PDB file of N, CA and C in Angstrom:
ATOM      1  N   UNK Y   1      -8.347  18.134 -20.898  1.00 95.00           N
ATOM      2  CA  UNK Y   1      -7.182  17.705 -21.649  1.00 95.00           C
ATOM      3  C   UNK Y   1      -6.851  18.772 -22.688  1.00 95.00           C
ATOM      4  N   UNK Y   2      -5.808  18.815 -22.772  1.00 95.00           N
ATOM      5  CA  UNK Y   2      -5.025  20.309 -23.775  1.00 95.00           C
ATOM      6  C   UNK Y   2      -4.602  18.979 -25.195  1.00 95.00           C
ATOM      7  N   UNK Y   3      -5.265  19.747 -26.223  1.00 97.00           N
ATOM      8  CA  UNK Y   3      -5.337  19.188 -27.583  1.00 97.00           C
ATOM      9  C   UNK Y   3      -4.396  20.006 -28.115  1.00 97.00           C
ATOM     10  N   UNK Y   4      -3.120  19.524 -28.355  1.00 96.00           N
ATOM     11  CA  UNK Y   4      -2.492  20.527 -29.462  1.00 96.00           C
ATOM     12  C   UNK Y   4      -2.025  19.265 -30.928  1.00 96.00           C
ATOM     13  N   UNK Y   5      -1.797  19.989 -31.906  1.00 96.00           N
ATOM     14  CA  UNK Y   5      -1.382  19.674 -33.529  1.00 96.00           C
ATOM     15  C   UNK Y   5      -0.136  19.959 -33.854  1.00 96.00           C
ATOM     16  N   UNK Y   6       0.871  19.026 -33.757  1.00 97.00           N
ATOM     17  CA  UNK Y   6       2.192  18.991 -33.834  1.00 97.00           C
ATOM     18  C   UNK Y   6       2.181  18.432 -35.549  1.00 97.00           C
ATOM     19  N   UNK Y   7       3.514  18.898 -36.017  1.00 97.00           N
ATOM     20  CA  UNK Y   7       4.162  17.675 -37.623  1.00 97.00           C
ATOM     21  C   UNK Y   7       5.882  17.419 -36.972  1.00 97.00           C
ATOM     22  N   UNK Y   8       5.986  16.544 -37.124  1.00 98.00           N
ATOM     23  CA  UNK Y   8       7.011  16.105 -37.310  1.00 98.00           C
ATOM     24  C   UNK Y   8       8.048  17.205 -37.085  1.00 98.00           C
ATOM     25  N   UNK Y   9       9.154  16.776 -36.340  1.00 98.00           N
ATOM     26  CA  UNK Y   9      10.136  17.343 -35.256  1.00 98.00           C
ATOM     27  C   UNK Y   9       9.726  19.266 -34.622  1.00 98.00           C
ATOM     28  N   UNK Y  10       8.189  18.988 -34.836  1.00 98.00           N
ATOM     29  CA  UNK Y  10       7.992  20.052 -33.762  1.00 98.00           C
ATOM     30  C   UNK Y  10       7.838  19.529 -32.529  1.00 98.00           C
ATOM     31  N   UNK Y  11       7.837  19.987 -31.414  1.00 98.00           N
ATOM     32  CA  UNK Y  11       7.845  19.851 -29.562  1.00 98.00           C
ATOM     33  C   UNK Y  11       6.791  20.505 -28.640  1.00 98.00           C
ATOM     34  N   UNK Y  12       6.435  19.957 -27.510  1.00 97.00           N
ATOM     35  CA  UNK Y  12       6.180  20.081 -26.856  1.00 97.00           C
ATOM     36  C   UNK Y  12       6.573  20.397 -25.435  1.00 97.00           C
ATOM     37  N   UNK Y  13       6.817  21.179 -24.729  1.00 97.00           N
ATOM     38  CA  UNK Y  13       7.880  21.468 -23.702  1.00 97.00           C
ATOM     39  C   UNK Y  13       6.966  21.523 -21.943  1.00 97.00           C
ATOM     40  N   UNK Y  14       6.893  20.691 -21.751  1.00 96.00           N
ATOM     41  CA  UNK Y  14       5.848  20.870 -20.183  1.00 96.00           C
ATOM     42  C   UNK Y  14       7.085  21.023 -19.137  1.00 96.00           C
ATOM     43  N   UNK Y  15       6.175  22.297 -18.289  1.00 95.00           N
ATOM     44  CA  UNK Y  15       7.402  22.361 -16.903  1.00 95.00           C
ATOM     45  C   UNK Y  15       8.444  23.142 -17.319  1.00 95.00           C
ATOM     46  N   UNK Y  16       7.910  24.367 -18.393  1.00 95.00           N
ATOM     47  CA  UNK Y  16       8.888  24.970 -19.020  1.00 95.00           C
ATOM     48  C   UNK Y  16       9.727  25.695 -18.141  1.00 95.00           C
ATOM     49  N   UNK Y  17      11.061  25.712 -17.898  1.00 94.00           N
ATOM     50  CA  UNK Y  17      11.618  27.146 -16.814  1.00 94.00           C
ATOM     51  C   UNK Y  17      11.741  26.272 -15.800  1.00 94.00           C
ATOM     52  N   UNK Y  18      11.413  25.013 -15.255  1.00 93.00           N
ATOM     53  CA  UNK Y  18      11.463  24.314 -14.150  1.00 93.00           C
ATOM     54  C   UNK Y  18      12.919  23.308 -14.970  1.00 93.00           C
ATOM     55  N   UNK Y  19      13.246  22.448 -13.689  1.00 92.00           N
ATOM     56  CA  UNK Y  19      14.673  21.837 -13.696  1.00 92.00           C
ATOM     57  C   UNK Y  19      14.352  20.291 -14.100  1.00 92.00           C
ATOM     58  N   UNK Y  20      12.568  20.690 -13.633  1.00 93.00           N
ATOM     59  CA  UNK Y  20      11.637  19.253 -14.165  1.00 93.00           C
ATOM     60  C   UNK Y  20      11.046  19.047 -15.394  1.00 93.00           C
ATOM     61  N   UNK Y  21      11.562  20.097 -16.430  1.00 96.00           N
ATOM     62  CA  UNK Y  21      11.041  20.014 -18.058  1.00 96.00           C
ATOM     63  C   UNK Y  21      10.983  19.128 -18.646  1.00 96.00           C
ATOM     64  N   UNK Y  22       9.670  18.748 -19.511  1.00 97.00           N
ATOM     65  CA  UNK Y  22      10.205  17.462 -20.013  1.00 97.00           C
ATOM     66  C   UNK Y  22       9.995  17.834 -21.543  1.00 97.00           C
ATOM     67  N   UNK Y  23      10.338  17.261 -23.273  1.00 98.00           N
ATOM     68  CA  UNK Y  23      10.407  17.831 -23.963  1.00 98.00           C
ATOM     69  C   UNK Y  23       9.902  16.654 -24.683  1.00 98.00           C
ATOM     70  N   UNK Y  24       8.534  16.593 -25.311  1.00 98.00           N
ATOM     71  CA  UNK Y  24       8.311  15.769 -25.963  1.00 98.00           C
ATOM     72  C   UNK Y  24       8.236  15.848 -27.797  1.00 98.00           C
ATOM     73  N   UNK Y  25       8.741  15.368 -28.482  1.00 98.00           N
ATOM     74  CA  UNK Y  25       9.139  15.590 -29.981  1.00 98.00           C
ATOM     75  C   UNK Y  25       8.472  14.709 -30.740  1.00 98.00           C
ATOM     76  N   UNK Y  26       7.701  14.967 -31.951  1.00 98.00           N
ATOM     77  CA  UNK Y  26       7.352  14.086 -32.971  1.00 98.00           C
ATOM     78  C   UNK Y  26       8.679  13.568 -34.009  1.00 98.00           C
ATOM     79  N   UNK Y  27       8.778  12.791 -33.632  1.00 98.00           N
ATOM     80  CA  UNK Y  27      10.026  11.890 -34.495  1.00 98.00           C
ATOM     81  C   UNK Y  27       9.414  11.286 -35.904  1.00 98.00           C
ATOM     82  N   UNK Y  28       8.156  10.849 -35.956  1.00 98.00           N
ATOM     83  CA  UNK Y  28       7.711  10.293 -37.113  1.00 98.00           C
ATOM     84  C   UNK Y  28       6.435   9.943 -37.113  1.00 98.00           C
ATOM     85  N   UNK Y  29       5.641  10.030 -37.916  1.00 97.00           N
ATOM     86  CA  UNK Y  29       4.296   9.733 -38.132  1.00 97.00           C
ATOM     87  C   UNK Y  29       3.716   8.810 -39.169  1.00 97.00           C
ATOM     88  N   UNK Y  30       3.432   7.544 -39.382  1.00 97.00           N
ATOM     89  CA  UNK Y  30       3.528   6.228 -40.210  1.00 97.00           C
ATOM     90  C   UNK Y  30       2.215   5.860 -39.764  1.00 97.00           C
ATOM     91  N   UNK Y  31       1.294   6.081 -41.121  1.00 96.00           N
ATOM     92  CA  UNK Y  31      -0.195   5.407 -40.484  1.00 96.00           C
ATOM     93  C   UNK Y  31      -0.711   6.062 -38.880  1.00 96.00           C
ATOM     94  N   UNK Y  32      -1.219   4.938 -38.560  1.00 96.00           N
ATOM     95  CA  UNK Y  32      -1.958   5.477 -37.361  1.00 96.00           C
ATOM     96  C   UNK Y  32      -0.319   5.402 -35.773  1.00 96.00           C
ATOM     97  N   UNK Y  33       0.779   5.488 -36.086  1.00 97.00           N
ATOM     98  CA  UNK Y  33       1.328   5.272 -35.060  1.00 97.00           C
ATOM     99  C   UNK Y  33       1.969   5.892 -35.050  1.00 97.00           C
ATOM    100  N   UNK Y  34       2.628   7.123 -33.903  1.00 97.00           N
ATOM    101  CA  UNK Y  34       3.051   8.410 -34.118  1.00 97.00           C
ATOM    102  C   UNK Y  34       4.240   7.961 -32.818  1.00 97.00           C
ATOM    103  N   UNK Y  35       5.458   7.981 -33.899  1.00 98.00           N
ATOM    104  CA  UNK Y  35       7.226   7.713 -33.068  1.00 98.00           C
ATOM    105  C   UNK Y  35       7.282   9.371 -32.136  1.00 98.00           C
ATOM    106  N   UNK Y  36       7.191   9.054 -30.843  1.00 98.00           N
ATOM    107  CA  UNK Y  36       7.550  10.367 -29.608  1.00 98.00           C
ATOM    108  C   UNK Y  36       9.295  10.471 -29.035  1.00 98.00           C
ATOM    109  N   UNK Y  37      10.113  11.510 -29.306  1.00 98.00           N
ATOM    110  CA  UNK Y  37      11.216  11.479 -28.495  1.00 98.00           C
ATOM    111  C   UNK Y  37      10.646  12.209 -26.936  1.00 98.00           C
ATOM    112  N   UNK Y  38      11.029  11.695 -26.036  1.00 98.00           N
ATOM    113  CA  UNK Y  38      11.078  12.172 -24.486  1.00 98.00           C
ATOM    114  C   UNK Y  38      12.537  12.446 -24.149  1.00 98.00           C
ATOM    115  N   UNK Y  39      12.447  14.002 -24.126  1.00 97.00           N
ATOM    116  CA  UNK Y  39      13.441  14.147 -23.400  1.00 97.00           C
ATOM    117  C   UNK Y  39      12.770  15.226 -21.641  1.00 97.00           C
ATOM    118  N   UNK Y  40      13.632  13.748 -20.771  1.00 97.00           N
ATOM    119  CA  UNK Y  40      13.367  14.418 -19.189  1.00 97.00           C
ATOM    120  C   UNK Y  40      14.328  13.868 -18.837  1.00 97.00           C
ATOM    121  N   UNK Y  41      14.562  14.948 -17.324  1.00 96.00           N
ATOM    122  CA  UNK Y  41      15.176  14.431 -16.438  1.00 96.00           C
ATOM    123  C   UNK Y  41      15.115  13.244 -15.702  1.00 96.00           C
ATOM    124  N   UNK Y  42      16.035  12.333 -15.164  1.00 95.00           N
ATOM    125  CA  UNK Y  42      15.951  10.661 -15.151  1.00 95.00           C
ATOM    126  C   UNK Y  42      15.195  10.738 -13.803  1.00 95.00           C
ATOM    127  N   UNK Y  43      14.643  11.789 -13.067  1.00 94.00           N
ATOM    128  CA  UNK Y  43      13.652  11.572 -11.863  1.00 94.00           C
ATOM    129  C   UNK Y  43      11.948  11.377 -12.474  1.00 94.00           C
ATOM    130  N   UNK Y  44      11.871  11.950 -13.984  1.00 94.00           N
ATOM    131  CA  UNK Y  44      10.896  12.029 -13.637  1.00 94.00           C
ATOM    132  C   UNK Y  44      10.442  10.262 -14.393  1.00 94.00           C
ATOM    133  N   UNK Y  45       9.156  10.056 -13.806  1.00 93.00           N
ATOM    134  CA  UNK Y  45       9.168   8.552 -14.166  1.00 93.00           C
ATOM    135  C   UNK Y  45       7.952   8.674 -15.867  1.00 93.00           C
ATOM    136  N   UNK Y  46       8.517   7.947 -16.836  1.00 95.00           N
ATOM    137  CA  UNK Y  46       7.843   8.026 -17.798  1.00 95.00           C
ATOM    138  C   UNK Y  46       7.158   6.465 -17.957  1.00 95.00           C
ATOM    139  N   UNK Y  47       6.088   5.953 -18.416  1.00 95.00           N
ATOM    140  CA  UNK Y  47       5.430   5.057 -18.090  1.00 95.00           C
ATOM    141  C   UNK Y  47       4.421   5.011 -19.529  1.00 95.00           C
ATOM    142  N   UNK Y  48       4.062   3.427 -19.916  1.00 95.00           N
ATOM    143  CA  UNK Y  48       3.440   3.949 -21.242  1.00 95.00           C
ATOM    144  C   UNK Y  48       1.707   3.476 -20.286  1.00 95.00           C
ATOM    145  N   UNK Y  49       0.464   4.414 -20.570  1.00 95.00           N
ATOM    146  CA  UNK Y  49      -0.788   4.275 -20.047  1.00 95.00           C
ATOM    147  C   UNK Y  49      -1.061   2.912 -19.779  1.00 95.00           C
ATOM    148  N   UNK Y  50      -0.996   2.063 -21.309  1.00 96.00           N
ATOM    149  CA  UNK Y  50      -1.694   0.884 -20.739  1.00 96.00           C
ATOM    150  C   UNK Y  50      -1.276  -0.101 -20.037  1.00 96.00           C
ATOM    151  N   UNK Y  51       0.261  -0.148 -19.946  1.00 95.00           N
ATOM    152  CA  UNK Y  51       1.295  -0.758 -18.811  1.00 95.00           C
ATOM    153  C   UNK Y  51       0.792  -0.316 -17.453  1.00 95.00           C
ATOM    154  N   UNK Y  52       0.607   1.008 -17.316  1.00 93.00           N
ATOM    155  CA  UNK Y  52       0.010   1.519 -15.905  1.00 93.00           C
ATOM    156  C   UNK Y  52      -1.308   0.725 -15.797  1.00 93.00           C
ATOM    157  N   UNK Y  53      -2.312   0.869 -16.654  1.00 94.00           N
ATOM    158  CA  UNK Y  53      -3.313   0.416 -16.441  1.00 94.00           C
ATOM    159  C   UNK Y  53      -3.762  -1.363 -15.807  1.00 94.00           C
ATOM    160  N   UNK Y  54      -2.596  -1.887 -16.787  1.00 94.00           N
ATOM    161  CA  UNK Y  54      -2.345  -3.211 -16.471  1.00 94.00           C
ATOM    162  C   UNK Y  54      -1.877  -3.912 -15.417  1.00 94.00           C
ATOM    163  N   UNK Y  55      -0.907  -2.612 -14.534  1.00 93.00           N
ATOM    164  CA  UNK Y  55      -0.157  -3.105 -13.402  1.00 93.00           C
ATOM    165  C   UNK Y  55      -1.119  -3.160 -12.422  1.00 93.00           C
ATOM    166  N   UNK Y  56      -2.152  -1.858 -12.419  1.00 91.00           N
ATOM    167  CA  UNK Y  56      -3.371  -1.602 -11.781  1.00 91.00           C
ATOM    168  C   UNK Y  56      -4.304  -2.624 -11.110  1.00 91.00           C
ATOM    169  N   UNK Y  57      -4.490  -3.030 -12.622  1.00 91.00           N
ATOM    170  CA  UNK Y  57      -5.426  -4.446 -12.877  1.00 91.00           C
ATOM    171  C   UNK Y  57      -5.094  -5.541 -11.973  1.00 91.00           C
ATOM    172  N   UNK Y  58      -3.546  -5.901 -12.453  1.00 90.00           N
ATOM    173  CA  UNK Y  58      -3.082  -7.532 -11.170  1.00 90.00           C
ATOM    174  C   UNK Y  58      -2.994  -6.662 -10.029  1.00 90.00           C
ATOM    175  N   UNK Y  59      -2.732  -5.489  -9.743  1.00 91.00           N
ATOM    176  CA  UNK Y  59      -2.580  -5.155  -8.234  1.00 91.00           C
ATOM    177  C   UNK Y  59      -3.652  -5.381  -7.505  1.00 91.00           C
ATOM    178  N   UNK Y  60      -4.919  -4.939  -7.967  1.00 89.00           N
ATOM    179  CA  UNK Y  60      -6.404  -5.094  -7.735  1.00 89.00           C
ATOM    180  C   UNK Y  60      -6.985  -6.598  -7.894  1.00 89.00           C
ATOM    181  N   UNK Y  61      -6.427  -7.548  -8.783  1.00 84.00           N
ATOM    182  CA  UNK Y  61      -6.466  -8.775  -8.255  1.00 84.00           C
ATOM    183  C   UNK Y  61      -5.648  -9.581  -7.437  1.00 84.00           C
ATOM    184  N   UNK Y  62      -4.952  -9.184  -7.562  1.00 85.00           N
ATOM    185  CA  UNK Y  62      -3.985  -9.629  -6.254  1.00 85.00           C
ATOM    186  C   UNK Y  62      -4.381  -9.289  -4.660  1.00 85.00           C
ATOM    187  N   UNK Y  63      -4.843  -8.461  -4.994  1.00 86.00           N
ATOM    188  CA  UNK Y  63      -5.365  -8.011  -4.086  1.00 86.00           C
ATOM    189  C   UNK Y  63      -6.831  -8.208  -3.204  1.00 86.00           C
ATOM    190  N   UNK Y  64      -7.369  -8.865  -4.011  1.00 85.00           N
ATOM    191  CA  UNK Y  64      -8.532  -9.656  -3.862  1.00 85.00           C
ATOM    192  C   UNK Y  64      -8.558 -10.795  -4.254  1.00 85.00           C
ATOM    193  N   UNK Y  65      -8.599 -11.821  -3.360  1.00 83.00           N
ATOM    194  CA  UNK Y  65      -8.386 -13.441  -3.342  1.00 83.00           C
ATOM    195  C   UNK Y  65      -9.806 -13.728  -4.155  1.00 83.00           C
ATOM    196  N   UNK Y  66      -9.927 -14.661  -5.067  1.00 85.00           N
ATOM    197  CA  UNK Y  66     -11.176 -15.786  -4.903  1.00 85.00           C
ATOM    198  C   UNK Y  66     -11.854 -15.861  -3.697  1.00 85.00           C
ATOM    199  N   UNK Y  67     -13.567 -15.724  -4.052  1.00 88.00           N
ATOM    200  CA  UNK Y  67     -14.035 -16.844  -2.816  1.00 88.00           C
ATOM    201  C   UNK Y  67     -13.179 -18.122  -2.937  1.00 88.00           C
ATOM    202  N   UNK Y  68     -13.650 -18.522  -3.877  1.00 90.00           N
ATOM    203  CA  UNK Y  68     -12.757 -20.238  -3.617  1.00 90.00           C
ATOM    204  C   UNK Y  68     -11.167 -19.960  -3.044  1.00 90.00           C
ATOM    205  N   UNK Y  69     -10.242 -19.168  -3.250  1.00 86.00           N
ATOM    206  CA  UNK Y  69      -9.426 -18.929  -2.446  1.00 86.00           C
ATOM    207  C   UNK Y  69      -9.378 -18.926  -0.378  1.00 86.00           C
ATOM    208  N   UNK Y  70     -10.712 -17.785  -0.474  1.00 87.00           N
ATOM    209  CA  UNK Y  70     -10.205 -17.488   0.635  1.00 87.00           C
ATOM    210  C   UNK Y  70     -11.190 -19.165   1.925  1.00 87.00           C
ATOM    211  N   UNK Y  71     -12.130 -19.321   0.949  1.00 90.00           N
ATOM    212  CA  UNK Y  71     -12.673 -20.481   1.443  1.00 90.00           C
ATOM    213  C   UNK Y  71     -11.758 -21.795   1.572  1.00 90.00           C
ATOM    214  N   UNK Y  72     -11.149 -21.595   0.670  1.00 91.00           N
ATOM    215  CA  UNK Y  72      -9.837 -22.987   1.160  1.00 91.00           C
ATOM    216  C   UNK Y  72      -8.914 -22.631   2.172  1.00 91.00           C
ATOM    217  N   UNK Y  73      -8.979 -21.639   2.452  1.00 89.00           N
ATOM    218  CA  UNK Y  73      -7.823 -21.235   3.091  1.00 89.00           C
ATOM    219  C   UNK Y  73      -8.449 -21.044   4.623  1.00 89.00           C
ATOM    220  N   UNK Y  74      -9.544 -20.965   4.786  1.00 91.00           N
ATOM    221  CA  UNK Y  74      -9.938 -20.679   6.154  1.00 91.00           C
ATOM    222  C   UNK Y  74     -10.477 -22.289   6.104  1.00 91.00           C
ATOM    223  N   UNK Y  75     -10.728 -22.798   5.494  1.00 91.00           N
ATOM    224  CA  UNK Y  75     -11.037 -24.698   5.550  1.00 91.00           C
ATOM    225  C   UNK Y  75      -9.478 -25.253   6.530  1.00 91.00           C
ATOM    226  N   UNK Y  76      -8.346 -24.743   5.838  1.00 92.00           N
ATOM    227  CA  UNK Y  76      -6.772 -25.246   5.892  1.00 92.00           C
ATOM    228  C   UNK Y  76      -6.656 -24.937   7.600  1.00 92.00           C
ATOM    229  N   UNK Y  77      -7.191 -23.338   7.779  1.00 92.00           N
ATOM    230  CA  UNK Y  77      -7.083 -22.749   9.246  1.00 92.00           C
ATOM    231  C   UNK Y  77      -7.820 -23.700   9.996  1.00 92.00           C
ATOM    232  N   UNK Y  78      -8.968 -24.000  10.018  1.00 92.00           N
ATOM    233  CA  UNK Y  78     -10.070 -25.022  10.573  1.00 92.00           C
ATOM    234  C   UNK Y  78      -9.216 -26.033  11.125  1.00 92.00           C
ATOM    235  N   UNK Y  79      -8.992 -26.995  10.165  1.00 90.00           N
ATOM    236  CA  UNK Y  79      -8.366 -28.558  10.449  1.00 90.00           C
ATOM    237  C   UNK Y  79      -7.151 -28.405  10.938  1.00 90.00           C
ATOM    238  N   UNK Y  80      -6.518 -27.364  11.025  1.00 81.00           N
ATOM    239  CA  UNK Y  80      -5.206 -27.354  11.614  1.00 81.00           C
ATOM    240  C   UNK Y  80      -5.361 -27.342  13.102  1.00 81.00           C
ATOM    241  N   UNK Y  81      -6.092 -27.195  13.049  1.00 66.00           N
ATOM    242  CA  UNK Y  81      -6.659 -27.003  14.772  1.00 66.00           C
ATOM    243  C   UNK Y  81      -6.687 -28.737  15.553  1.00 66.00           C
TER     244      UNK Y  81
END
């Protein structure tokens, strides 16, 4: 991970020279919570970590039933018979 030390309305420029630049700006710094401007192009997808992380999470349970799920459900298959 690249550590850099920005203040307030200095930038960050990733993808410099590409059409895919994105330009990230310190807008404000208040206590522990630091205001970011993003400026990118509307392809690229910006996403905040723990939203990703979270979507992750129900995808991966969703994705895996309960035993007690999948046991009722092959009970349901059974008697239908």
């Amino acid at each position: 991970m690249l550590v850099l030390s920005r203040r307030v309305g200095e930038s960050v420029v990733i993808g410099a020279g590409s059409p895919e630049a994105v330009t990230i700006t310190v807008l404000e710094v208040r206590g522990d919570v630091i205001r970011l401007g993003i400026d990118a192009p509307r392809s690229v997808a910006i996403h905040r970590a723990e939203l990703l992380a979270e979507v992750a999470d129900a995808n991966t349970e969703a994705a895996s039933p309960s035993e007690t799920s999948v046991a009722s459900l092959t009970e349901a298959l059974r008697t239908r018979h």
